[in-house]
XYZ file of C-alpha atoms in Angstrom:
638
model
C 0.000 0.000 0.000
C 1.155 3.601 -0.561
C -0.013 7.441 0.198
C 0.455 9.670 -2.069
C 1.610 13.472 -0.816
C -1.309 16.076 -1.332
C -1.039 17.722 -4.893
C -3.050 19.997 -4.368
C -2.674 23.479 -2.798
C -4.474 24.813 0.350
C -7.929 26.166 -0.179
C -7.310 29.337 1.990
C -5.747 32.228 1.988
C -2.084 32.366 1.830
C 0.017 35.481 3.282
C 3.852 35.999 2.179
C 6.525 36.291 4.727
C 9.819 36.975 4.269
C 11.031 34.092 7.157
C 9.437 32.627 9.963
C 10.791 31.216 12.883
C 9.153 27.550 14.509
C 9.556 25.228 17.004
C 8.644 21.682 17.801
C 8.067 20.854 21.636
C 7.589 17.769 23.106
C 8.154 15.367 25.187
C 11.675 13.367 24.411
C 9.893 10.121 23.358
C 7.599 12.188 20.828
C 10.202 12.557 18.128
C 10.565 16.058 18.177
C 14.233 16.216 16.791
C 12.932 13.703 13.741
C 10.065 15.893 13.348
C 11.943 19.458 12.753
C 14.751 17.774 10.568
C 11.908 16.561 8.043
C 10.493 20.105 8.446
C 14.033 21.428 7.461
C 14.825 19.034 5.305
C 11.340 19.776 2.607
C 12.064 23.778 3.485
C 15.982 23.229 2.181
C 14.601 21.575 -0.939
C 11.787 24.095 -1.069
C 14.688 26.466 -1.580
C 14.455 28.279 1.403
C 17.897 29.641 3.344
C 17.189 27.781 6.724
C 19.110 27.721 10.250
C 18.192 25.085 13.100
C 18.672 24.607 16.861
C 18.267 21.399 18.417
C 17.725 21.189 21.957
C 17.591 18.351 23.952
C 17.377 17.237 27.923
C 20.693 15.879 29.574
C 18.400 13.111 30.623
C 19.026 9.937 28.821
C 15.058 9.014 29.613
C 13.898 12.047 32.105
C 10.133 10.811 33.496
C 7.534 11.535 30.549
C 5.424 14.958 30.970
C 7.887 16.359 33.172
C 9.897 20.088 31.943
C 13.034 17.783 32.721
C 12.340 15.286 29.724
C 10.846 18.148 27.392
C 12.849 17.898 23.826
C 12.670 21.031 21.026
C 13.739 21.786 17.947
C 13.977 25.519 16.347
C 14.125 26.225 12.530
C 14.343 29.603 10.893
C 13.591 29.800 7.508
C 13.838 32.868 5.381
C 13.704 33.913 1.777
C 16.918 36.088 2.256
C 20.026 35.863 3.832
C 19.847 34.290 7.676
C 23.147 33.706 10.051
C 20.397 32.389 13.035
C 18.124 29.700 13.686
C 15.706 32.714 14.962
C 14.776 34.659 17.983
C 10.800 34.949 18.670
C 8.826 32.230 17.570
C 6.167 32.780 14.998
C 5.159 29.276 15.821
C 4.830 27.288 18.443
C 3.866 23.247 18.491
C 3.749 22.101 22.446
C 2.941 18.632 22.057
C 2.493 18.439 26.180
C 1.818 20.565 29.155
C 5.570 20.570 30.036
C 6.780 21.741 26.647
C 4.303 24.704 26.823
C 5.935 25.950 29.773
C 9.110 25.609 28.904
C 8.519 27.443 25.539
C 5.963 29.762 25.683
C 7.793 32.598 26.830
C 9.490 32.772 23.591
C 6.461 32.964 21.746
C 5.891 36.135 20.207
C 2.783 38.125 20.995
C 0.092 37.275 18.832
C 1.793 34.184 17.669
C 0.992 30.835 16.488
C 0.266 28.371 19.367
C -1.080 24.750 18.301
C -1.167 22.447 21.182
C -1.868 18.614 21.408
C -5.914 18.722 23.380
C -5.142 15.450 24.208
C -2.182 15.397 26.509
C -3.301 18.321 28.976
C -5.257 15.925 31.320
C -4.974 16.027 34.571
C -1.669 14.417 35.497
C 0.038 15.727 32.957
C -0.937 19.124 34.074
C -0.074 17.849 37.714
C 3.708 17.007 36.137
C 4.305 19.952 34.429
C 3.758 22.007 37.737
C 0.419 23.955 36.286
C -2.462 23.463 39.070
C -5.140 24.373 36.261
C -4.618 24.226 32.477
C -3.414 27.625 30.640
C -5.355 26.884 27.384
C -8.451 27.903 29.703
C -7.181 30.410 31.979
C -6.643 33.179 30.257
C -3.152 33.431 30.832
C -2.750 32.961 26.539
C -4.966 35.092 25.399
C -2.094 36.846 23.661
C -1.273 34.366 21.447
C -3.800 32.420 18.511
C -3.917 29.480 20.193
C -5.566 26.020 18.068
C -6.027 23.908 20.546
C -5.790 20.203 18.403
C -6.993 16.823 19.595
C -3.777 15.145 17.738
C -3.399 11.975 19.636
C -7.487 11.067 18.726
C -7.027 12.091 15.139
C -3.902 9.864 15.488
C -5.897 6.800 16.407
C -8.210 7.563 14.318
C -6.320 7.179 10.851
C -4.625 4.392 12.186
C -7.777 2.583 12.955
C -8.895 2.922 9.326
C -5.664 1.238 8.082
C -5.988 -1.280 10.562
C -9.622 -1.841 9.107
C -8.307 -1.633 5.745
C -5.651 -4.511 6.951
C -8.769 -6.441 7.818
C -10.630 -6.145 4.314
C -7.830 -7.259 3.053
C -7.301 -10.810 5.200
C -4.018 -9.285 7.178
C -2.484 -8.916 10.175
C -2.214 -5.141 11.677
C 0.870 -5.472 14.055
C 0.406 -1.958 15.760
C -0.887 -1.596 19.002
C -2.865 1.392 20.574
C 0.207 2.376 21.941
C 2.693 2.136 18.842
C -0.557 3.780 17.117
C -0.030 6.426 19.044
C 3.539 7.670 18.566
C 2.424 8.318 15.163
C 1.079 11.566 16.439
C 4.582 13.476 15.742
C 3.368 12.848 12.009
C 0.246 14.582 12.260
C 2.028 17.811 13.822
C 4.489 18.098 11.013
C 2.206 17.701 8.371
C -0.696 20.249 10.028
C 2.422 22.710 10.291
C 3.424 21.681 6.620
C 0.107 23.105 5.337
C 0.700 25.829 7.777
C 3.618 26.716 6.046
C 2.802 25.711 2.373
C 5.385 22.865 2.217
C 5.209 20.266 0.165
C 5.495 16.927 1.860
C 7.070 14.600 -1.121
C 10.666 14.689 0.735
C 8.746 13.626 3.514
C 7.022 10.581 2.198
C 9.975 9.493 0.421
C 11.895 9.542 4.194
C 8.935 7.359 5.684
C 9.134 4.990 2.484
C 13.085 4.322 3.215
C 12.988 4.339 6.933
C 10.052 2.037 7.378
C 10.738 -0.076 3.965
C 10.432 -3.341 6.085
C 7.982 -2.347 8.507
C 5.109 -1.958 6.722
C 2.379 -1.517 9.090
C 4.179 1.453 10.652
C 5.369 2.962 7.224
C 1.452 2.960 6.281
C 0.532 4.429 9.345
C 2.851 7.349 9.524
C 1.969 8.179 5.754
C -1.716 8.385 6.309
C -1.418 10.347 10.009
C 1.045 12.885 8.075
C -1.477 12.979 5.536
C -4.483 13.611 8.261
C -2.409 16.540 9.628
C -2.298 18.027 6.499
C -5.556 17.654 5.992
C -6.929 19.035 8.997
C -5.035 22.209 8.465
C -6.614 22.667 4.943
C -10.174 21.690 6.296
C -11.107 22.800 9.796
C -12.554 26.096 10.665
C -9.981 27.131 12.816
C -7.179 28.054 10.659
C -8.424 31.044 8.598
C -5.182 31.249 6.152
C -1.603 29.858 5.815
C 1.758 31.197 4.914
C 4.251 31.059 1.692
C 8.067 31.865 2.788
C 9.653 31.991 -1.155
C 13.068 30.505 -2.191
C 15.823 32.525 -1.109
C 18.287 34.149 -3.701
C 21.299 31.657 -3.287
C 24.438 31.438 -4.978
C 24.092 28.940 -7.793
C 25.546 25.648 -7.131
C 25.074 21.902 -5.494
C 23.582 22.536 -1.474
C 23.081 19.971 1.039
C 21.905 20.266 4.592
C 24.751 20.447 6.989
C 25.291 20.094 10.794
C 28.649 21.415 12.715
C 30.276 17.775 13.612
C 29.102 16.582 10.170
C 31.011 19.114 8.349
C 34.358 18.729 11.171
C 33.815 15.207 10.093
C 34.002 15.736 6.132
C 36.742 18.482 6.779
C 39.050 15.714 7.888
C 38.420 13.273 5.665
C 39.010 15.875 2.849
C 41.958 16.918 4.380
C 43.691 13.503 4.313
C 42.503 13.731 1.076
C 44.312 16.972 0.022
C 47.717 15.972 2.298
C 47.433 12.306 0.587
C 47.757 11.118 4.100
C 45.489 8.613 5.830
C 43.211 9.607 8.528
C 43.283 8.179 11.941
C 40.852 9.428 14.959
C 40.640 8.136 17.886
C 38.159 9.198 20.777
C 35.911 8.039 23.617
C 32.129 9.135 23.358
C 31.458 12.199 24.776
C 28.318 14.639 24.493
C 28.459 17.020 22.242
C 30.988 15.502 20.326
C 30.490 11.776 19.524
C 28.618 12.251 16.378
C 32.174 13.244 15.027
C 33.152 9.615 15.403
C 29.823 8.265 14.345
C 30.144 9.981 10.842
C 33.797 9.383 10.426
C 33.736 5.738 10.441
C 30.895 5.865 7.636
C 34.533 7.015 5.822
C 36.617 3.772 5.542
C 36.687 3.671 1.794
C 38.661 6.656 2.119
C 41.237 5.688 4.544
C 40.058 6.496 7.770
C 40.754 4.283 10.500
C 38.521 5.126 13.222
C 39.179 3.617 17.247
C 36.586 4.140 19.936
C 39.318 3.926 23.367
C 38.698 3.093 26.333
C 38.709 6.413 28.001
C 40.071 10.170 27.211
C 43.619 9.547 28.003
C 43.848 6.229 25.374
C 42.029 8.345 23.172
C 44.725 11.075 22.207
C 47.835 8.495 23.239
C 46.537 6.429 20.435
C 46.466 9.612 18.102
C 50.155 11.441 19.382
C 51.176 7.214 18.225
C 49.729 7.513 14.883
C 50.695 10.693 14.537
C 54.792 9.760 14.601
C 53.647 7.397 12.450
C 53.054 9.648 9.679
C 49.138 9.851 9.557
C 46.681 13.054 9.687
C 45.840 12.039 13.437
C 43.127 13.454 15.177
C 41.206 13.304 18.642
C 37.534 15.276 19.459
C 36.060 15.788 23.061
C 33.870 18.097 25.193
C 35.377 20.260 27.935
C 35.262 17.478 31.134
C 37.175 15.099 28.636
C 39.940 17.762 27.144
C 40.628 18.328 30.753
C 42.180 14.767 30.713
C 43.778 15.025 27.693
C 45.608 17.325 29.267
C 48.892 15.596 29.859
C 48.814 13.721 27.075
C 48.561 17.260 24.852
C 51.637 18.607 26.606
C 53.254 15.843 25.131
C 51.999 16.530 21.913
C 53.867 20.000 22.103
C 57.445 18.478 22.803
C 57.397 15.838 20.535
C 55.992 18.704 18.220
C 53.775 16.582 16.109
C 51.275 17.393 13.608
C 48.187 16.741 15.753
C 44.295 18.052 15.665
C 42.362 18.127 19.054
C 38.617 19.311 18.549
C 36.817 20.609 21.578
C 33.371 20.680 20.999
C 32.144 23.216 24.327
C 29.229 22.640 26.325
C 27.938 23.938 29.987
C 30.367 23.228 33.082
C 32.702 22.554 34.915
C 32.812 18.828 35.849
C 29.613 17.412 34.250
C 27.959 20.450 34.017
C 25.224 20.980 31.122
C 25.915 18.147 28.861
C 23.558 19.081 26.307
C 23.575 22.750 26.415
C 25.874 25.030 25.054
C 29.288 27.160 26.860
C 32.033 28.850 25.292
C 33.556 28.596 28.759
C 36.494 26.482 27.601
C 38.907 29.073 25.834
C 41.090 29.887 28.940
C 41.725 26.192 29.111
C 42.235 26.254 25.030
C 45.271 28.534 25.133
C 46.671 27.766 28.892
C 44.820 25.162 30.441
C 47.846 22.861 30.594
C 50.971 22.375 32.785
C 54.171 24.834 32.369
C 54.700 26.868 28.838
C 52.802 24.538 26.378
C 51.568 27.051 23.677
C 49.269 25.784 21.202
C 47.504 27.152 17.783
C 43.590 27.549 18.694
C 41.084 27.905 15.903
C 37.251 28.295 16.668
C 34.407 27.820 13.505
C 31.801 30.633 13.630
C 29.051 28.777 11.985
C 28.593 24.869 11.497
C 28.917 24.847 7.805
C 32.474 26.524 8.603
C 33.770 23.163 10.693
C 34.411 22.015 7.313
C 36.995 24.832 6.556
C 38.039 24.604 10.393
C 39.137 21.439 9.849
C 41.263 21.871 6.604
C 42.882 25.166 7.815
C 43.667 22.979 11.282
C 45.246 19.857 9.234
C 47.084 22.764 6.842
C 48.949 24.501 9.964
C 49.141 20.994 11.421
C 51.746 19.985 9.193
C 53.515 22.946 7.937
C 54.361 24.478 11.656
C 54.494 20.642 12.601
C 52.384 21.454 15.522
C 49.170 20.282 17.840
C 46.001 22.676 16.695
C 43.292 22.764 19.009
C 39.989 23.588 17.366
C 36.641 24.798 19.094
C 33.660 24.492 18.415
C 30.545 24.582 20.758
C 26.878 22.047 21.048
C 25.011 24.715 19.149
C 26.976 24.634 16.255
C 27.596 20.780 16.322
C 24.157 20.333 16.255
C 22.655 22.866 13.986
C 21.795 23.035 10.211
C 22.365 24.981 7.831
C 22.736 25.249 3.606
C 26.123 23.907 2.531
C 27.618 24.744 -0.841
C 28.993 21.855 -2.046
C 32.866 22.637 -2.750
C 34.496 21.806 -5.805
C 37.005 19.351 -3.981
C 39.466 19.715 -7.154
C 40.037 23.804 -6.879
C 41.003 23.185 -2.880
C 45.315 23.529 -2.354
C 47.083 20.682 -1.377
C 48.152 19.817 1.854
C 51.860 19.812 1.352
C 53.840 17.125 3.600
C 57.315 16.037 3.614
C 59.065 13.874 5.589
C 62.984 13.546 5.107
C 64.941 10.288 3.780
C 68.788 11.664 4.412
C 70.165 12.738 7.196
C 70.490 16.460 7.904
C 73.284 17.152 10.250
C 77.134 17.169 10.249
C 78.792 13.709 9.753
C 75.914 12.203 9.049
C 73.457 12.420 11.792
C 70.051 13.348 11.964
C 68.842 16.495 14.058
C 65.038 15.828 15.116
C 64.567 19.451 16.213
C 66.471 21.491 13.474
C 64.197 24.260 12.346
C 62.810 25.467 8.576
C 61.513 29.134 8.160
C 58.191 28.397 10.273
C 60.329 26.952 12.779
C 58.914 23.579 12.413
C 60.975 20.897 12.669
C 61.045 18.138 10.020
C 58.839 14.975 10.506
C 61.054 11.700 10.216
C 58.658 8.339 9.929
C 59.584 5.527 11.964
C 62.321 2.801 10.415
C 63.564 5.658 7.775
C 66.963 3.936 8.048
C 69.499 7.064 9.472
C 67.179 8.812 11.400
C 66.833 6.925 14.900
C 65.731 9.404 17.164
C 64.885 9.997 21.211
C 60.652 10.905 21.690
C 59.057 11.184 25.157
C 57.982 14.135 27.318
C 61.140 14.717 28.830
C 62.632 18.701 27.845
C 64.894 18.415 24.177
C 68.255 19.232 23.494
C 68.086 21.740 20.566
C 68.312 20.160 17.492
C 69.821 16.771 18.717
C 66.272 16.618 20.940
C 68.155 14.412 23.654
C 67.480 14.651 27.031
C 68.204 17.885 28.440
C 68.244 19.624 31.921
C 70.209 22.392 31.139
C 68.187 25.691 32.066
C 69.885 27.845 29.061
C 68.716 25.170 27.005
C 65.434 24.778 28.585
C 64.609 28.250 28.491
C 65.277 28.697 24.802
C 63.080 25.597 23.646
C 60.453 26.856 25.458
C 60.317 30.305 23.725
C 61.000 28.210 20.874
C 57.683 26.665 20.749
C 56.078 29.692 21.386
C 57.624 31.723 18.558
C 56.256 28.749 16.365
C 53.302 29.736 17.669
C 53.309 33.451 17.127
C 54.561 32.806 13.699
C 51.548 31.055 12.633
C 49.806 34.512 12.422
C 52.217 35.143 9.211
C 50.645 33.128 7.182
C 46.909 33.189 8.442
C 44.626 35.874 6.623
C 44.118 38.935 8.321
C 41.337 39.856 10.307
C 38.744 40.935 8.660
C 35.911 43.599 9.923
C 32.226 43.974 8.986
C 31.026 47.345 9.066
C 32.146 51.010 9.021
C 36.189 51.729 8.521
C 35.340 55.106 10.939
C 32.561 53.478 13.546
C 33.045 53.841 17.029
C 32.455 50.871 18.507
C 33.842 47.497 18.052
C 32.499 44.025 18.809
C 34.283 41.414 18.972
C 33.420 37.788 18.864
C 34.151 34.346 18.351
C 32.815 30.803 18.254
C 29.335 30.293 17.223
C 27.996 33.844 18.493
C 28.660 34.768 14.730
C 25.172 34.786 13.680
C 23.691 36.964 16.750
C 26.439 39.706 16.304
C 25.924 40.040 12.644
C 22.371 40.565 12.590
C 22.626 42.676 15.822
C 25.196 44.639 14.238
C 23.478 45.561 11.022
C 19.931 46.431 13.147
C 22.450 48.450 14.980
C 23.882 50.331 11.805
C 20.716 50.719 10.141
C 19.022 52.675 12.960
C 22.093 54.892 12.579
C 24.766 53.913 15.274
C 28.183 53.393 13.866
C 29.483 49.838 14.824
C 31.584 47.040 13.068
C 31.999 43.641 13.834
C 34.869 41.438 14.032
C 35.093 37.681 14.132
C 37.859 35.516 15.505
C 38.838 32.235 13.878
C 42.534 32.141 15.363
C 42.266 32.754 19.040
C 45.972 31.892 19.449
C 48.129 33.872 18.333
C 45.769 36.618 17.640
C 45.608 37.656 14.004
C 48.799 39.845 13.083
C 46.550 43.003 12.615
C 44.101 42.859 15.454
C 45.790 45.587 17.537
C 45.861 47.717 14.452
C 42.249 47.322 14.413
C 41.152 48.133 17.934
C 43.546 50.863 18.042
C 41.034 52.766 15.004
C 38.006 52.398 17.721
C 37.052 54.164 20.776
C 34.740 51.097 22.294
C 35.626 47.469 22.075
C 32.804 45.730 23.175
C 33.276 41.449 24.112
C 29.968 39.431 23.814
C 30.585 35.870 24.712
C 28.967 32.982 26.091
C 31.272 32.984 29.090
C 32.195 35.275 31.880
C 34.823 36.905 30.006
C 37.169 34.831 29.098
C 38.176 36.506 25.582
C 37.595 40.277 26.934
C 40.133 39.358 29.354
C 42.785 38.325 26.665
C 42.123 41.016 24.680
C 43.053 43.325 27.383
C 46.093 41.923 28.736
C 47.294 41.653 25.254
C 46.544 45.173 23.776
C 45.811 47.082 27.190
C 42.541 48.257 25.846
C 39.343 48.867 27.730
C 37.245 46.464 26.754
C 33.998 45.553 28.005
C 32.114 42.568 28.338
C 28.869 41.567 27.480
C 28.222 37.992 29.213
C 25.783 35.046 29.277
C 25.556 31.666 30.922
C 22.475 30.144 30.830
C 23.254 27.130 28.233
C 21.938 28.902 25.384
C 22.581 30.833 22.414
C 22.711 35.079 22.352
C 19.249 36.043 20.467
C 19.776 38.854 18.283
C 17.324 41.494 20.373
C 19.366 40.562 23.268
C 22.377 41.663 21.853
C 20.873 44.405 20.160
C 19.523 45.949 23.444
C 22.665 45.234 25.251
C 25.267 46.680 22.704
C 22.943 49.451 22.251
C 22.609 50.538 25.812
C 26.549 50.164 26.016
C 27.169 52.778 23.269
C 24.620 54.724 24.543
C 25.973 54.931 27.931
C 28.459 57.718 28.202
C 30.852 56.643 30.992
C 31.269 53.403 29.571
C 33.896 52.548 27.160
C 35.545 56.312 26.707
């Protein structure tokens, strides 16, 4: 049996709008996350430019109905040019009493609310802490609230296929219950006529996914069917909305999430240095998913090894790095923290070595599945004595995959660990991806010598080239037998060493490798006015807020620019040139200061923070107000 998608348009009224913003609410066993990546996934074909946020509890299984186990997802989507997945919510879906109150406050006035009828009964109210329900209280009377008995509608197309079955002389193997967690369906496909989508990607996901489970691949076709339906028929819904295509740049797109595209990076990347690719880690939140889509990549000569904790985990890659491989490790902040060691002897065996730190809330355990850009301090010094290492953060999650080249690049010419950050927002959200044309990227130039390089024949492990890197011998080249361990080098022989001249002038050593990095890095760029006033500064995956914020800023007449970081260590070779032409330098970051503080032990400027630690993303308004009040304010930043 099979359902065809609706070919037909809505009978209603349709309004234009440039974007809209929606989110999907539910409990964490009502497929929320599946649900807004179909949504995304017809919008990105529709044309659209989208942006998503996925946000889910740190519970594995938090108790059902409760605000602990409540599960969203957020997509913006936009017939222009969008760097967020949104602030306000046009929309609203709370598929449960606990996911209204978790998300209603970021409903904008005289927004869309639907709401599952069915699920605000009594207990569930009881569970999500309300003592009466709000869809009667008055307490939503700002909002357009359709109130939608999802869960019977549910039943009820899934009663007519099991009749159907019947007719027929077959089995129907779903239960009530099973029946039931159809409803997710019905949602996306009422918000689909909402929204004027067209559901054919959609149907052609159920088809795959359920190819051998008949019975439920029916059944979610004819519930996302009944949603549909319901939107085009019942007297509720006066009109829907039509978002248009956006005006892209021509070319291939696909759908891309932050550790998807740190994932493809790499495997390029061995690609483009003709190295293989070897990546070991130990699962993690947010960072796993890394691993997951890397060993999808065998045919292309990654070797991936799941360790047995943090510490294996980067041993096994400093071992295939001296090997000779592209070697790389990933973790969140708790598990970087014991990679510590192990990275300090990364540094003074100076090997080509890529450590991705993909942030989240702390310390210790901390938020696991929130988001923190709380770990640059222990980025650039969070290790024992002078262990200087390049840092490199990705502003947006289609950037990881340029992260990750320009981090296996600098890897192996500097010969040199590269720590790269990234943060749970942007591993987790979507956004278009231009495909790359893989044959116009550079090559990845490696070398590793055959002869010996020193006087009478011997070979000098820590002789230098112009970026101070020092050459990269593979094990069993016959003639170039060398010490390794953690123990201080010689210069140039790299034997053991306790001398304190010597010791002191390795160590600045290493850190002039460092500093020379920013020679051959791009130079900072700045969005904005050459003459404005005020400066912010950013990094990480606050991109998208600042930019917006920044040009609401300039268009209501204040003069501001923005500027990014993508090296965080060493600073880009014209930053202080830059803040020197401004009289404010204003910080945003989702810390409690971490970069402002940098910045002003580095340049001795002024600079001022503007903080947040709550797990969650800057929204543009927020940063709006804040920047705005800051330039307004006349003692502050003069």
């Amino acid at each position: 049996m099979s359902v065809d998608s609706p070919s037909h348009g809505p009978a209603k009224a349709t309004m234009d709008l440039h974007s809209a913003t929606v989110r999907f609410a539910g409990d964490s066993g009502d497929g929320m996350q599946l649900t807004g990546m179909q949504f995304t996934n017809t919008s990105a074909i529709f044309g659209n430019d989208v942006s998503t946020f996925p946000d889910f509890p740190a519970e594995i299984r938090a108790p059902a109905g409760t605000v602990y186990g409540v599960s969203g997802f957020q997509l913006h989507f936009s017939s222009e040019d969008i760097f967020t997945p949104g602030d306000e919510l046009d929309t609203l879906v709370a598929m449960n009493p606990a996911a209204l109150k978790m998300n209603i406050a970021e409903l904008k006035k005289g927004g869309i609310l639907i709401t599952n009828l069915d699920s605000f009964n009594d207990q569930n109210l009881k569970l999500a802490g309300y003592s009466h329900s709000p869809l009667v209280d008055g307490s939503l009377d700002n909002y357009r609230v359709h109130s939608v008995r999802m869960t019977e509608a549910t039943l009820k197309a899934v009663e007519e296929l099991e009749a159907l079955r019947k007719e027929e002389g077959k089995e129907f193997s779903l239960s009530k219950k099973d029946a039931a967690r159809c409803k997710n369906f019905f949602a996306l496909g009422l918000v689909c006529w909402l929204y004027g989508r067209k559901m054919d990607p959609i149907v052609q996901f159920i088809n795959d996914k359920f190819a051998k489970k008949a019975d439920v691949r029916d059944a979610n076709l004819r519930v996302l069917n009944a949603g549909f339906y319901y939107g085009e028929t019942a007297e509720i819904f006066q009109n829907n909305f039509k978002v248009r295509k956006a005006a892209l740049p021509p070319g291939k797109y696909r759908e891309m999430r932050g550790n998807e595209a740190l994932a493809l990076g790499l495997t390029v990347a061995s690609q483009l240095a003709g190295k293989p690719l070897f990546y070991g880690s130990y699962p993690i939140t947010p960072a796993t998913d890394i691993l997951h889509e890397l060993a999808k990549h065998k045919s292309f000569g990654v070797r991936t090894f799941q360790a047995e904790d943090e510490i294996a985990a980067i041993a096994s890659t400093i071992g295939a790095a001296f090997a000779g491989t592209l070697a790389a490790t990933a973790s969140s902040g708790p598990g970087v923290a014991l990679k510590g060691e192990a990275m300090g002897l990364a540094v003074m065996l100076e090997l080509p070595l890529i450590i991705i730190n993909v942030q989240r809330g702390g310390p210790s355990t901390g938020l696991p599945t929130k988001t923190e850009q709380a770990d640059l301090l222990q980025a650039i010094l969070g290790r024992n004595g002078e262990c200087p290492m390049v840092v490199l953060a990705a502003a947006r999650p289609t950037e990881c995959f340029d992260i990750a080249i320009q981090a296996a690049r600098i890897a192996f010419r500097s010969m040199t660990p590269v720590l790269v950050l990234t943060d749970g927002y942007l591993a987790n959200s979507t956004e278009p991806w231009l495909v790359p044309d893989v044959s116009s990227l550079d090559p990845i130039e490696v070398e590793h010598p055959t002869e010996p390089n020193g006087p009478d024949g011997a070979y000098l492990p820590y002789k230098r080239d112009e970026w101070l890197a020092r050459p990269w011998a593979l094990p069993g080249t016959p003639g170039l037998m060398h010490r390794i361990g953690g123990l201080e080098k010689a210069a140039e022989t790299g034997n053991v060493s306790y001398d304190p001249s010597n010791h002191e002038r390795m160590v600045q050593m290493r850190q002039a490798k460092v500093d020379k990095v920013a020679e051959y890095l791009p130079e900072q760029e700045v969005f904005g006015q050459e003459d404005a006033e005020t400066l912010v500064i950013g990094w990480g995956g606050t991109y998208g807020a600042l930019r917006e914020a920044c040009t609401m800023l300039r268009a209501k007449g204040h003069k501001v620019s923005h500027a990014h970081l993508r090296c965080l260590n060493p600073f880009p070779r014209n930053l202080g040139e830059i803040i020197k032409r401004h009289k404010r330098v204003l910080v945003p970051e989702l810390n409690g200061g971490q970069l402002c503080m940098l910045l002003r032990a580095k340049y001795l400027v002024d600079a001022q923070s503007i903080t947040k630690i709550k797990g969650r993303p800057f929204m543009v308004t927020e940063l709006y107000e804040r920047i705005e009040a800051m330039m307004t304010d006349k003692t502050n930043g003069k």
